[in-house]
JSON list of C-alpha atoms in Angstrom, two decimals:
[
{"chain": "A", "resi": 1, "resn": "UNK", "atom": "CA", "xyz": [137.51, 73.67, 141.92]},
{"chain": "A", "resi": 2, "resn": "UNK", "atom": "CA", "xyz": [141.04, 72.84, 140.15]},
{"chain": "A", "resi": 3, "resn": "UNK", "atom": "CA", "xyz": [143.12, 75.30, 142.36]},
{"chain": "A", "resi": 4, "resn": "UNK", "atom": "CA", "xyz": [141.49, 73.79, 145.42]},
{"chain": "A", "resi": 5, "resn": "UNK", "atom": "CA", "xyz": [141.95, 70.14, 143.91]},
{"chain": "A", "resi": 6, "resn": "UNK", "atom": "CA", "xyz": [138.27, 69.44, 143.65]},
{"chain": "A", "resi": 7, "resn": "UNK", "atom": "CA", "xyz": [139.20, 67.27, 140.65]},
{"chain": "A", "resi": 8, "resn": "UNK", "atom": "CA", "xyz": [136.15, 65.14, 141.30]},
{"chain": "A", "resi": 9, "resn": "UNK", "atom": "CA", "xyz": [133.61, 67.90, 141.38]},
{"chain": "A", "resi": 10, "resn": "UNK", "atom": "CA", "xyz": [135.39, 69.56, 138.43]},
{"chain": "A", "resi": 11, "resn": "UNK", "atom": "CA", "xyz": [135.16, 66.40, 136.32]},
{"chain": "A", "resi": 12, "resn": "UNK", "atom": "CA", "xyz": [131.37, 66.11, 137.31]},
{"chain": "A", "resi": 13, "resn": "UNK", "atom": "CA", "xyz": [130.78, 69.62, 136.00]},
{"chain": "A", "resi": 14, "resn": "UNK", "atom": "CA", "xyz": [132.47, 68.79, 132.47]},
{"chain": "A", "resi": 15, "resn": "UNK", "atom": "CA", "xyz": [130.34, 65.72, 131.98]},
{"chain": "A", "resi": 16, "resn": "UNK", "atom": "CA", "xyz": [127.40, 67.32, 133.09]},
{"chain": "A", "resi": 17, "resn": "UNK", "atom": "CA", "xyz": [127.99, 70.32, 130.42]},
{"chain": "A", "resi": 18, "resn": "UNK", "atom": "CA", "xyz": [129.04, 67.40, 127.85]},
{"chain": "A", "resi": 19, "resn": "UNK", "atom": "CA", "xyz": [126.20, 65.85, 128.09]},
{"chain": "A", "resi": 20, "resn": "UNK", "atom": "CA", "xyz": [123.71, 68.54, 127.85]},
{"chain": "A", "resi": 21, "resn": "UNK", "atom": "CA", "xyz": [126.01, 69.94, 124.80]},
{"chain": "A", "resi": 22, "resn": "UNK", "atom": "CA", "xyz": [125.63, 66.30, 122.84]},
{"chain": "A", "resi": 23, "resn": "UNK", "atom": "CA", "xyz": [122.00, 66.19, 124.09]},
{"chain": "A", "resi": 24, "resn": "UNK", "atom": "CA", "xyz": [119.07, 66.32, 121.21]},
{"chain": "A", "resi": 25, "resn": "UNK", "atom": "CA", "xyz": [117.47, 69.04, 123.34]},
{"chain": "A", "resi": 26, "resn": "UNK", "atom": "CA", "xyz": [119.88, 71.51, 123.40]},
{"chain": "A", "resi": 27, "resn": "UNK", "atom": "CA", "xyz": [118.35, 75.07, 122.76]},
{"chain": "A", "resi": 28, "resn": "UNK", "atom": "CA", "xyz": [121.18, 76.99, 121.85]},
{"chain": "A", "resi": 29, "resn": "UNK", "atom": "CA", "xyz": [123.19, 76.20, 118.60]},
{"chain": "A", "resi": 30, "resn": "UNK", "atom": "CA", "xyz": [124.98, 79.00, 117.28]},
{"chain": "A", "resi": 31, "resn": "UNK", "atom": "CA", "xyz": [128.43, 76.86, 117.37]},
{"chain": "A", "resi": 32, "resn": "UNK", "atom": "CA", "xyz": [129.83, 79.32, 119.98]},
{"chain": "A", "resi": 33, "resn": "UNK", "atom": "CA", "xyz": [130.71, 76.90, 123.01]},
{"chain": "A", "resi": 34, "resn": "UNK", "atom": "CA", "xyz": [130.85, 79.21, 125.71]},
{"chain": "A", "resi": 35, "resn": "UNK", "atom": "CA", "xyz": [127.35, 80.96, 125.00]},
{"chain": "A", "resi": 36, "resn": "UNK", "atom": "CA", "xyz": [125.79, 77.57, 124.06]},
{"chain": "A", "resi": 37, "resn": "UNK", "atom": "CA", "xyz": [127.14, 75.73, 126.77]},
{"chain": "A", "resi": 38, "resn": "UNK", "atom": "CA", "xyz": [125.79, 78.26, 129.18]},
{"chain": "A", "resi": 39, "resn": "UNK", "atom": "CA", "xyz": [122.25, 78.52, 128.06]},
{"chain": "A", "resi": 40, "resn": "UNK", "atom": "CA", "xyz": [122.12, 74.44, 127.55]},
{"chain": "A", "resi": 41, "resn": "UNK", "atom": "CA", "xyz": [123.24, 73.98, 130.82]},
{"chain": "A", "resi": 42, "resn": "UNK", "atom": "CA", "xyz": [120.56, 76.75, 132.36]},
{"chain": "A", "resi": 43, "resn": "UNK", "atom": "CA", "xyz": [117.58, 75.16, 130.29]},
{"chain": "A", "resi": 44, "resn": "UNK", "atom": "CA", "xyz": [116.86, 73.05, 133.05]},
{"chain": "A", "resi": 45, "resn": "UNK", "atom": "CA", "xyz": [116.46, 75.91, 135.18]},
{"chain": "A", "resi": 46, "resn": "UNK", "atom": "CA", "xyz": [114.66, 77.81, 132.72]},
{"chain": "A", "resi": 47, "resn": "UNK", "atom": "CA", "xyz": [112.35, 75.14, 132.73]},
{"chain": "A", "resi": 48, "resn": "UNK", "atom": "CA", "xyz": [111.82, 74.50, 136.23]},
{"chain": "A", "resi": 49, "resn": "UNK", "atom": "CA", "xyz": [110.94, 78.30, 136.96]},
{"chain": "A", "resi": 50, "resn": "UNK", "atom": "CA", "xyz": [108.79, 78.39, 133.87]},
{"chain": "A", "resi": 51, "resn": "UNK", "atom": "CA", "xyz": [110.72, 81.15, 131.80]},
{"chain": "A", "resi": 52, "resn": "UNK", "atom": "CA", "xyz": [110.29, 81.50, 128.39]},
{"chain": "A", "resi": 53, "resn": "UNK", "atom": "CA", "xyz": [113.44, 81.95, 126.54]},
{"chain": "A", "resi": 54, "resn": "UNK", "atom": "CA", "xyz": [113.79, 83.65, 123.29]},
{"chain": "A", "resi": 55, "resn": "UNK", "atom": "CA", "xyz": [117.11, 83.47, 121.74]},
{"chain": "A", "resi": 56, "resn": "UNK", "atom": "CA", "xyz": [118.86, 85.43, 118.87]},
{"chain": "A", "resi": 57, "resn": "UNK", "atom": "CA", "xyz": [122.22, 84.46, 118.13]},
{"chain": "A", "resi": 58, "resn": "UNK", "atom": "CA", "xyz": [124.46, 85.32, 115.30]},
{"chain": "A", "resi": 59, "resn": "UNK", "atom": "CA", "xyz": [127.87, 84.82, 116.12]},
{"chain": "A", "resi": 60, "resn": "UNK", "atom": "CA", "xyz": [131.00, 83.24, 115.20]},
{"chain": "A", "resi": 61, "resn": "UNK", "atom": "CA", "xyz": [132.75, 79.68, 116.80]},
{"chain": "A", "resi": 62, "resn": "UNK", "atom": "CA", "xyz": [135.32, 81.90, 118.03]},
{"chain": "A", "resi": 63, "resn": "UNK", "atom": "CA", "xyz": [134.77, 85.28, 119.63]},
{"chain": "A", "resi": 64, "resn": "UNK", "atom": "CA", "xyz": [137.75, 87.28, 120.49]},
{"chain": "A", "resi": 65, "resn": "UNK", "atom": "CA", "xyz": [137.56, 87.44, 123.78]},
{"chain": "A", "resi": 66, "resn": "UNK", "atom": "CA", "xyz": [139.07, 85.25, 126.55]},
{"chain": "A", "resi": 67, "resn": "UNK", "atom": "CA", "xyz": [136.20, 82.53, 127.15]},
{"chain": "A", "resi": 68, "resn": "UNK", "atom": "CA", "xyz": [136.51, 83.08, 131.04]},
{"chain": "A", "resi": 69, "resn": "UNK", "atom": "CA", "xyz": [135.36, 86.65, 130.48]},
{"chain": "A", "resi": 70, "resn": "UNK", "atom": "CA", "xyz": [132.92, 85.62, 128.00]},
{"chain": "A", "resi": 71, "resn": "UNK", "atom": "CA", "xyz": [131.28, 83.41, 130.42]},
{"chain": "A", "resi": 72, "resn": "UNK", "atom": "CA", "xyz": [131.71, 85.90, 133.20]},
{"chain": "A", "resi": 73, "resn": "UNK", "atom": "CA", "xyz": [129.88, 88.63, 131.22]},
{"chain": "A", "resi": 74, "resn": "UNK", "atom": "CA", "xyz": [127.05, 85.97, 129.81]},
{"chain": "A", "resi": 75, "resn": "UNK", "atom": "CA", "xyz": [126.55, 84.17, 132.43]},
{"chain": "A", "resi": 76, "resn": "UNK", "atom": "CA", "xyz": [126.39, 87.09, 134.92]},
{"chain": "A", "resi": 77, "resn": "UNK", "atom": "CA", "xyz": [123.54, 88.44, 132.70]},
{"chain": "A", "resi": 78, "resn": "UNK", "atom": "CA", "xyz": [121.86, 85.36, 132.31]},
{"chain": "A", "resi": 79, "resn": "UNK", "atom": "CA", "xyz": [122.08, 84.42, 135.94]},
{"chain": "A", "resi": 80, "resn": "UNK", "atom": "CA", "xyz": [120.71, 88.22, 136.98]},
{"chain": "A", "resi": 81, "resn": "UNK", "atom": "CA", "xyz": [117.81, 87.54, 134.32]},
{"chain": "A", "resi": 82, "resn": "UNK", "atom": "CA", "xyz": [116.56, 84.52, 136.07]},
{"chain": "A", "resi": 83, "resn": "UNK", "atom": "CA", "xyz": [116.36, 85.73, 139.36]},
{"chain": "A", "resi": 84, "resn": "UNK", "atom": "CA", "xyz": [114.31, 88.72, 138.31]},
{"chain": "A", "resi": 85, "resn": "UNK", "atom": "CA", "xyz": [112.09, 86.36, 136.70]},
{"chain": "A", "resi": 86, "resn": "UNK", "atom": "CA", "xyz": [111.51, 84.56, 139.75]},
{"chain": "A", "resi": 87, "resn": "UNK", "atom": "CA", "xyz": [110.09, 87.57, 141.40]},
{"chain": "A", "resi": 88, "resn": "UNK", "atom": "CA", "xyz": [107.29, 87.81, 139.09]},
{"chain": "A", "resi": 89, "resn": "UNK", "atom": "CA", "xyz": [103.85, 85.64, 139.37]},
{"chain": "A", "resi": 90, "resn": "UNK", "atom": "CA", "xyz": [103.13, 85.62, 136.22]},
{"chain": "A", "resi": 91, "resn": "UNK", "atom": "CA", "xyz": [104.46, 85.43, 132.43]},
{"chain": "A", "resi": 92, "resn": "UNK", "atom": "CA", "xyz": [108.18, 85.26, 132.77]},
{"chain": "A", "resi": 93, "resn": "UNK", "atom": "CA", "xyz": [110.22, 85.84, 129.70]},
{"chain": "A", "resi": 94, "resn": "UNK", "atom": "CA", "xyz": [113.69, 86.56, 129.11]},
{"chain": "A", "resi": 95, "resn": "UNK", "atom": "CA", "xyz": [114.80, 87.88, 125.71]},
{"chain": "A", "resi": 96, "resn": "UNK", "atom": "CA", "xyz": [118.67, 87.07, 124.89]},
{"chain": "A", "resi": 97, "resn": "UNK", "atom": "CA", "xyz": [120.32, 88.64, 121.92]},
{"chain": "A", "resi": 98, "resn": "UNK", "atom": "CA", "xyz": [124.30, 88.18, 121.06]},
{"chain": "A", "resi": 99, "resn": "UNK", "atom": "CA", "xyz": [125.36, 89.32, 117.98]},
{"chain": "A", "resi": 100, "resn": "UNK", "atom": "CA", "xyz": [128.93, 90.16, 116.77]},
{"chain": "A", "resi": 101, "resn": "UNK", "atom": "CA", "xyz": [129.95, 92.25, 113.53]},
{"chain": "A", "resi": 102, "resn": "UNK", "atom": "CA", "xyz": [132.82, 93.53, 112.38]},
{"chain": "A", "resi": 103, "resn": "UNK", "atom": "CA", "xyz": [134.74, 93.21, 115.57]},
{"chain": "A", "resi": 104, "resn": "UNK", "atom": "CA", "xyz": [131.89, 94.67, 117.99]},
{"chain": "A", "resi": 105, "resn": "UNK", "atom": "CA", "xyz": [130.53, 92.03, 120.52]},
{"chain": "A", "resi": 106, "resn": "UNK", "atom": "CA", "xyz": [126.89, 93.13, 121.01]},
{"chain": "A", "resi": 107, "resn": "UNK", "atom": "CA", "xyz": [124.61, 91.52, 123.77]},
{"chain": "A", "resi": 108, "resn": "UNK", "atom": "CA", "xyz": [121.08, 92.20, 125.24]},
{"chain": "A", "resi": 109, "resn": "UNK", "atom": "CA", "xyz": [119.33, 90.48, 127.92]},
{"chain": "A", "resi": 110, "resn": "UNK", "atom": "CA", "xyz": [115.91, 91.59, 128.67]},
{"chain": "A", "resi": 111, "resn": "UNK", "atom": "CA", "xyz": [113.56, 89.98, 131.10]},
{"chain": "A", "resi": 112, "resn": "UNK", "atom": "CA", "xyz": [110.43, 90.49, 133.26]},
{"chain": "A", "resi": 113, "resn": "UNK", "atom": "CA", "xyz": [110.85, 91.30, 136.91]},
{"chain": "A", "resi": 114, "resn": "UNK", "atom": "CA", "xyz": [108.45, 92.60, 139.42]},
{"chain": "A", "resi": 115, "resn": "UNK", "atom": "CA", "xyz": [109.44, 96.28, 139.12]},
{"chain": "A", "resi": 116, "resn": "UNK", "atom": "CA", "xyz": [111.45, 96.72, 141.86]},
{"chain": "A", "resi": 117, "resn": "UNK", "atom": "CA", "xyz": [115.00, 97.92, 142.16]},
{"chain": "A", "resi": 118, "resn": "UNK", "atom": "CA", "xyz": [117.04, 98.90, 144.80]},
{"chain": "A", "resi": 119, "resn": "UNK", "atom": "CA", "xyz": [119.25, 101.82, 143.98]},
{"chain": "A", "resi": 120, "resn": "UNK", "atom": "CA", "xyz": [121.46, 103.54, 146.87]},
{"chain": "A", "resi": 121, "resn": "UNK", "atom": "CA", "xyz": [124.10, 106.55, 145.71]},
{"chain": "A", "resi": 122, "resn": "UNK", "atom": "CA", "xyz": [123.45, 106.02, 142.19]},
{"chain": "A", "resi": 123, "resn": "UNK", "atom": "CA", "xyz": [124.22, 102.16, 142.14]},
{"chain": "A", "resi": 124, "resn": "UNK", "atom": "CA", "xyz": [122.34, 99.11, 141.60]},
{"chain": "A", "resi": 125, "resn": "UNK", "atom": "CA", "xyz": [121.88, 97.04, 144.84]},
{"chain": "A", "resi": 126, "resn": "UNK", "atom": "CA", "xyz": [121.90, 93.43, 144.60]},
{"chain": "A", "resi": 127, "resn": "UNK", "atom": "CA", "xyz": [118.49, 91.91, 146.06]},
{"chain": "A", "resi": 128, "resn": "UNK", "atom": "CA", "xyz": [119.92, 88.83, 147.70]},
{"chain": "A", "resi": 129, "resn": "UNK", "atom": "CA", "xyz": [119.99, 88.67, 151.09]},
{"chain": "A", "resi": 130, "resn": "UNK", "atom": "CA", "xyz": [122.45, 91.48, 151.88]},
{"chain": "A", "resi": 131, "resn": "UNK", "atom": "CA", "xyz": [121.09, 93.98, 150.04]},
{"chain": "A", "resi": 132, "resn": "UNK", "atom": "CA", "xyz": [123.60, 96.72, 150.51]},
{"chain": "A", "resi": 133, "resn": "UNK", "atom": "CA", "xyz": [126.27, 94.92, 148.72]},
{"chain": "A", "resi": 134, "resn": "UNK", "atom": "CA", "xyz": [126.47, 95.76, 145.01]},
{"chain": "A", "resi": 135, "resn": "UNK", "atom": "CA", "xyz": [125.76, 92.45, 143.01]},
{"chain": "A", "resi": 136, "resn": "UNK", "atom": "CA", "xyz": [129.71, 91.43, 142.94]},
{"chain": "A", "resi": 137, "resn": "UNK", "atom": "CA", "xyz": [128.36, 89.98, 139.23]},
{"chain": "A", "resi": 138, "resn": "UNK", "atom": "CA", "xyz": [127.56, 93.03, 137.76]},
{"chain": "A", "resi": 139, "resn": "UNK", "atom": "CA", "xyz": [130.72, 94.69, 138.89]},
{"chain": "A", "resi": 140, "resn": "UNK", "atom": "CA", "xyz": [132.47, 92.11, 137.05]},
{"chain": "A", "resi": 141, "resn": "UNK", "atom": "CA", "xyz": [130.53, 92.51, 134.32]},
{"chain": "A", "resi": 142, "resn": "UNK", "atom": "CA", "xyz": [131.16, 96.35, 134.35]},
{"chain": "A", "resi": 143, "resn": "UNK", "atom": "CA", "xyz": [134.97, 95.72, 134.89]},
{"chain": "A", "resi": 144, "resn": "UNK", "atom": "CA", "xyz": [135.09, 93.49, 131.70]},
{"chain": "A", "resi": 145, "resn": "UNK", "atom": "CA", "xyz": [133.36, 96.17, 129.64]},
{"chain": "A", "resi": 146, "resn": "UNK", "atom": "CA", "xyz": [135.31, 99.05, 130.68]},
{"chain": "A", "resi": 147, "resn": "UNK", "atom": "CA", "xyz": [138.49, 97.02, 129.94]},
{"chain": "A", "resi": 148, "resn": "UNK", "atom": "CA", "xyz": [137.30, 96.68, 126.26]},
{"chain": "A", "resi": 149, "resn": "UNK", "atom": "CA", "xyz": [136.00, 100.55, 126.40]},
{"chain": "A", "resi": 150, "resn": "UNK", "atom": "CA", "xyz": [132.78, 99.12, 125.75]},
{"chain": "A", "resi": 151, "resn": "UNK", "atom": "CA", "xyz": [129.55, 100.36, 126.99]},
{"chain": "A", "resi": 152, "resn": "UNK", "atom": "CA", "xyz": [127.28, 99.01, 129.44]},
{"chain": "A", "resi": 153, "resn": "UNK", "atom": "CA", "xyz": [123.61, 100.54, 129.85]},
{"chain": "A", "resi": 154, "resn": "UNK", "atom": "CA", "xyz": [120.49, 99.22, 132.08]},
{"chain": "A", "resi": 155, "resn": "UNK", "atom": "CA", "xyz": [116.82, 100.15, 131.51]},
{"chain": "A", "resi": 156, "resn": "UNK", "atom": "CA", "xyz": [113.48, 99.16, 133.08]},
{"chain": "A", "resi": 157, "resn": "UNK", "atom": "CA", "xyz": [110.55, 99.96, 131.23]},
{"chain": "A", "resi": 158, "resn": "UNK", "atom": "CA", "xyz": [107.06, 98.78, 133.00]},
{"chain": "A", "resi": 159, "resn": "UNK", "atom": "CA", "xyz": [108.26, 95.24, 134.25]},
{"chain": "A", "resi": 160, "resn": "UNK", "atom": "CA", "xyz": [110.72, 94.58, 131.83]},
{"chain": "A", "resi": 161, "resn": "UNK", "atom": "CA", "xyz": [114.51, 95.19, 132.83]},
{"chain": "A", "resi": 162, "resn": "UNK", "atom": "CA", "xyz": [117.18, 95.60, 130.00]},
{"chain": "A", "resi": 163, "resn": "UNK", "atom": "CA", "xyz": [120.90, 95.15, 130.02]},
{"chain": "A", "resi": 164, "resn": "UNK", "atom": "CA", "xyz": [122.76, 96.07, 126.86]},
{"chain": "A", "resi": 165, "resn": "UNK", "atom": "CA", "xyz": [126.62, 95.96, 126.21]},
{"chain": "A", "resi": 166, "resn": "UNK", "atom": "CA", "xyz": [128.94, 96.45, 123.60]},
{"chain": "A", "resi": 167, "resn": "UNK", "atom": "CA", "xyz": [132.42, 95.05, 123.32]},
{"chain": "A", "resi": 168, "resn": "UNK", "atom": "CA", "xyz": [134.85, 96.16, 121.11]},
{"chain": "A", "resi": 169, "resn": "UNK", "atom": "CA", "xyz": [137.13, 93.01, 120.40]},
{"chain": "A", "resi": 170, "resn": "UNK", "atom": "CA", "xyz": [139.37, 95.04, 117.84]},
{"chain": "A", "resi": 171, "resn": "UNK", "atom": "CA", "xyz": [141.96, 96.77, 119.55]}
]
């Protein structure tokens, strides 16, 4: 928005984030502004889609990862979990775990889904309208994890989809 000189839209976006953070209804209060802001901003979507959120956050205020990379990784994982949950007629649950210990950032996002996964040539495909294109978000997550020589894995068990990653913050 800033590059496109959409200053008014950018300011409105920042105002929305600030009001959520200042709200007494904040669902995430780990102290890390990137993680807390994303979760608190998505709270409306969780409620609108009847998604139960379980949080386990043990992270410092500052994570030694550029904020835009942390937001890209975490935001994509949460957005994908929300989209998956929308496919479920029954109970919708997202479990988020973020832990940083001794220079290692661990994240896992587990969610209910309808059990349908589209795979082509060994790659998971987006379920959006043009399903032949792999989700650009997952490509971005993978790129960032690879840059830090981390690990990224997906798993499906019954009606649950899990993404787990490790990023090594000490270079």
